[in-house]
Tab-separated table of C-alpha atoms in Angstrom:
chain	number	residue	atom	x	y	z
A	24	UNK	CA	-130.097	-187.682	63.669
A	25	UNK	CA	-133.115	-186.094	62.119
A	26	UNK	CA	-135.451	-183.141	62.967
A	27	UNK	CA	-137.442	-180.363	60.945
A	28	UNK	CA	-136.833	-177.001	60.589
A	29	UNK	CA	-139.195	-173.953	59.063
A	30	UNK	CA	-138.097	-171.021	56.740
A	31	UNK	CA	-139.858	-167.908	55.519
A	32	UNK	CA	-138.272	-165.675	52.434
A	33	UNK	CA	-138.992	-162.365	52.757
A	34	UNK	CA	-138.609	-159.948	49.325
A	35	UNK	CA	-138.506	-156.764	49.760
A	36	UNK	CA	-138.031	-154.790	46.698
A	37	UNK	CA	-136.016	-151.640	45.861
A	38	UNK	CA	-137.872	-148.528	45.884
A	39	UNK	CA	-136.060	-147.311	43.090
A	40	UNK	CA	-136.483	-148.238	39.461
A	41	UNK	CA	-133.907	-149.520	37.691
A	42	UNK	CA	-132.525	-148.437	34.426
A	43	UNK	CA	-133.157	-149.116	31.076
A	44	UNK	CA	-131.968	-152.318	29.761
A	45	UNK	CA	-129.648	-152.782	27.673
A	46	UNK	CA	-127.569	-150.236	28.318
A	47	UNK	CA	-123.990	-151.940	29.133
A	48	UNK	CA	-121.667	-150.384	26.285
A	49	UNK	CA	-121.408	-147.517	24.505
A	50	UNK	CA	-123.287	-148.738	21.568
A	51	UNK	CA	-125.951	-149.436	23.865
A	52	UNK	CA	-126.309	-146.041	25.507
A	53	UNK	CA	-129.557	-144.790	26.595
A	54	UNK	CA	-130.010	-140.807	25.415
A	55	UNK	CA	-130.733	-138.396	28.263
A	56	UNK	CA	-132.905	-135.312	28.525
A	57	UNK	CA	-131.673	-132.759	30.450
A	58	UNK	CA	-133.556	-131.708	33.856
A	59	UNK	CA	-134.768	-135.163	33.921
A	60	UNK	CA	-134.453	-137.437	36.685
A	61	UNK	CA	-132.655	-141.406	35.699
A	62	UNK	CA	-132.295	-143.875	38.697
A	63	UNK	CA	-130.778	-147.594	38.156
A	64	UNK	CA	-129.236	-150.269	40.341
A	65	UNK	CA	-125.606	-151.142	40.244
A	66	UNK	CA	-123.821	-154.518	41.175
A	67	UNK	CA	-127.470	-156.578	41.355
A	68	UNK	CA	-127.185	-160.010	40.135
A	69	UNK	CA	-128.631	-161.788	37.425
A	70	UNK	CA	-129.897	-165.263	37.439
A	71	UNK	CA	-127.437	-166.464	35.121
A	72	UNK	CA	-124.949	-164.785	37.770
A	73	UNK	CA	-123.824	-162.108	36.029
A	74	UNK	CA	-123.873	-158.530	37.337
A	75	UNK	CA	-124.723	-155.554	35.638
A	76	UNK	CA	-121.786	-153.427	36.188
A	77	UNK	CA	-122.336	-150.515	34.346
A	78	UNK	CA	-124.818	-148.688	32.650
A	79	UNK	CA	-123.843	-146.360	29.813
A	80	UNK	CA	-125.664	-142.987	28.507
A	81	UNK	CA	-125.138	-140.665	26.292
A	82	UNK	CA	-126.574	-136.489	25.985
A	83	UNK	CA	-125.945	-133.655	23.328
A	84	UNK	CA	-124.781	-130.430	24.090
A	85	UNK	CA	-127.035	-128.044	21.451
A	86	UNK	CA	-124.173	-125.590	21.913
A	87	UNK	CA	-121.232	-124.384	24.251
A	88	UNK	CA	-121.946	-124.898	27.743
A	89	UNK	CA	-121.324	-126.020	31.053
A	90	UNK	CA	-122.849	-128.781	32.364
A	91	UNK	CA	-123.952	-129.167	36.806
A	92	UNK	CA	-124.509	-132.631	37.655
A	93	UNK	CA	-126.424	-133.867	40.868
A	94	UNK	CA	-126.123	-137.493	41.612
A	95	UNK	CA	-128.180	-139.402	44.391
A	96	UNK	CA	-126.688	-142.990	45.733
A	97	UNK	CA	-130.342	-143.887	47.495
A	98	UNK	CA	-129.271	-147.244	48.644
A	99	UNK	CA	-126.347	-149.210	49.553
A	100	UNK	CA	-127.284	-153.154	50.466
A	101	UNK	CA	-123.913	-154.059	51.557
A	102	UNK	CA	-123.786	-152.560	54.784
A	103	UNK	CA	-120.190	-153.418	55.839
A	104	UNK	CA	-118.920	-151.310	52.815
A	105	UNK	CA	-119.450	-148.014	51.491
A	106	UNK	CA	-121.636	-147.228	48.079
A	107	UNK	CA	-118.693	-146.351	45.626
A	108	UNK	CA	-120.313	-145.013	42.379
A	109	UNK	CA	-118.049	-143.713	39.417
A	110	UNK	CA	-119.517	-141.585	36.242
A	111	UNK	CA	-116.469	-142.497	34.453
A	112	UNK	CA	-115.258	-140.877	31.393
A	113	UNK	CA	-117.791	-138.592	29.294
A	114	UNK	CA	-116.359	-139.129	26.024
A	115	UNK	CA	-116.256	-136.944	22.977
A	116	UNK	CA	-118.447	-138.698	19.938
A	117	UNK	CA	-116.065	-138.417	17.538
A	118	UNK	CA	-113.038	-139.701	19.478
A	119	UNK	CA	-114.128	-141.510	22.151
A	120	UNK	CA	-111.204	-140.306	24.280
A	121	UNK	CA	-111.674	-139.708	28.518
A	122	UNK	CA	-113.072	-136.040	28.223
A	123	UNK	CA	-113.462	-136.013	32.222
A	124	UNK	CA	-114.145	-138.427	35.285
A	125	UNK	CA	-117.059	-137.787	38.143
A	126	UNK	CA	-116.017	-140.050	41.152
A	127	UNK	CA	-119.232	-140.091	44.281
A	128	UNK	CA	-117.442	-142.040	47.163
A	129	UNK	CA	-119.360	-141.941	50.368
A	130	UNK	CA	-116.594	-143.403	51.893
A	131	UNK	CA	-115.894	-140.388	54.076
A	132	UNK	CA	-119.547	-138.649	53.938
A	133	UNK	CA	-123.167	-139.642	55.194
A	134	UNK	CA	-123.848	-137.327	52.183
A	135	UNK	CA	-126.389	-139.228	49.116
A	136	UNK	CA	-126.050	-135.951	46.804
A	137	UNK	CA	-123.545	-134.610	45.165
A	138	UNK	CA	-123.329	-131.630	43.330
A	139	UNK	CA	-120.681	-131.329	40.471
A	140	UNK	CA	-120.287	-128.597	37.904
A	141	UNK	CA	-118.304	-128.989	35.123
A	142	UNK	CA	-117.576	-126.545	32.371
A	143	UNK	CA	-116.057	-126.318	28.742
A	144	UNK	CA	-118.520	-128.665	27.071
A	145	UNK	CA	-118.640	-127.411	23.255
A	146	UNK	CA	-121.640	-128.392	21.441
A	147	UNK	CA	-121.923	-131.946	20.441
A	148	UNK	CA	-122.624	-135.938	22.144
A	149	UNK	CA	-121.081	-137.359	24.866
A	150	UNK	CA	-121.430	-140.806	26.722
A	151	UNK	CA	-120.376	-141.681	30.169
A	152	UNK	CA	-120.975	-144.585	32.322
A	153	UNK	CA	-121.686	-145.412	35.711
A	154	UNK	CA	-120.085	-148.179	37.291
A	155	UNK	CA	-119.080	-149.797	41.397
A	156	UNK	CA	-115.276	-149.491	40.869
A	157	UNK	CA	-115.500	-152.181	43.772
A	158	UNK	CA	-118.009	-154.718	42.596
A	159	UNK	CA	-118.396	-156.012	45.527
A	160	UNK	CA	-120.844	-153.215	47.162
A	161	UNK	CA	-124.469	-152.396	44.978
A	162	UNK	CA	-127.462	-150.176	45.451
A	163	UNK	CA	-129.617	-147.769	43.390
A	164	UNK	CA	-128.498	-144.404	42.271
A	165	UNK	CA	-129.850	-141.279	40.720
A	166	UNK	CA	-128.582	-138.626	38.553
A	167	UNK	CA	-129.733	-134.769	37.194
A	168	UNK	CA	-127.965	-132.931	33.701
A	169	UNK	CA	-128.435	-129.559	33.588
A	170	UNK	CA	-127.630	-127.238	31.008
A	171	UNK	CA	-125.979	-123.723	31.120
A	172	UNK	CA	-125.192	-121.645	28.047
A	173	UNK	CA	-122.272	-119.522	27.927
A	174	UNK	CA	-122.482	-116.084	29.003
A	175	UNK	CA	-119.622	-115.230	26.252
A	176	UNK	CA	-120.667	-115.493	22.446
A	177	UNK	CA	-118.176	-117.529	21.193
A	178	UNK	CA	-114.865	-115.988	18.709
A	179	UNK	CA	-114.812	-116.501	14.967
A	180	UNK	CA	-113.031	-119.816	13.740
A	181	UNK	CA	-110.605	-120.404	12.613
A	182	UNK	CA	-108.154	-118.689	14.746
A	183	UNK	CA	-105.675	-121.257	16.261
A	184	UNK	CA	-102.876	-120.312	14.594
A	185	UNK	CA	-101.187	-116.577	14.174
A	186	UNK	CA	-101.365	-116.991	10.259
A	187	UNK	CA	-104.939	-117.180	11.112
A	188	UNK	CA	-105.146	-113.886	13.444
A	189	UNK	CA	-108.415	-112.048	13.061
A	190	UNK	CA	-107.572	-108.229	12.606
């Protein structure tokens, strides 16, 4: 048997830029401003078929602080599964060890923002990722730093110790 058939291919791109490239290590992190706006796409495949899975940042605290956070997932493509977006570990610069973990699961919310506010930053750089825990869901997200100083001035160092009391 034989017969014809007609296709059309309809594109329709995202509305929201992507990030940055390259930006998927630590080494690679792109430095962020605060009270500025990012947006990038999660999960989208490559033509090689590779996915870019994460996207990693970095931001410097110019002195103690706290730090509010609003993230924006925009778009989800996969529309049998939630958007799961995780800002995974802000690590210290000089250790690299999990300072803290953001988690934005619209699993259970129609919700795109999130607020989070997170305090006990002391001055210095951090990097955190974003990533789709899932892989299997992507879309485009958006994220906000902004800074707050503390209210306290800080106490004379060093004084961790009692040998080291301050009279």
């Amino acid at each position: 048997k034989y017969g014809s058939y007609r296709f059309k291919i309809h594109f329709e791109p995202s509305p929201i830029a992507n990030d940055e490239e390259p930006n998927d290590d630590i080494h690679q992190a792109k430095v962020i401003e605060f009270e500025k706006t990012y947006t990038g796409h999660l999960c989208f495949a490559h033509p090689d078929g590779t996915k870019d899975s994460q996207d990693w940042y970095s931001f410097t605290m110019p002195e103690d602080g706290r730090i509010h956070v609003e993230v924006n997932r925009y778009n989800s493509y996969n529309q049998k599964e939630n958007f799961y977006m995780e800002f995974s570990s802000l690590y210290t610069d000089s250790t690299l060890e999990n300072y803290n973990t953001l988690k934005f699961d619209n699993k259970n919310s129609n919700d795109s923002i999130h607020h989070y506010y997170l305090n006990k930053f002391a001055k210095g750089t951090y990097y955190f990722y974003t990533t789709n825990r899932y892989g299997s869901s992507y879309g485009d997200y958006g994220f906000t730093f902004y800074y707050d100083t503390c209210d306290v001035i800080d106490d004379v160092e060093p004084n961790d110790e009692w040998t080291q009391a301050i009279e």
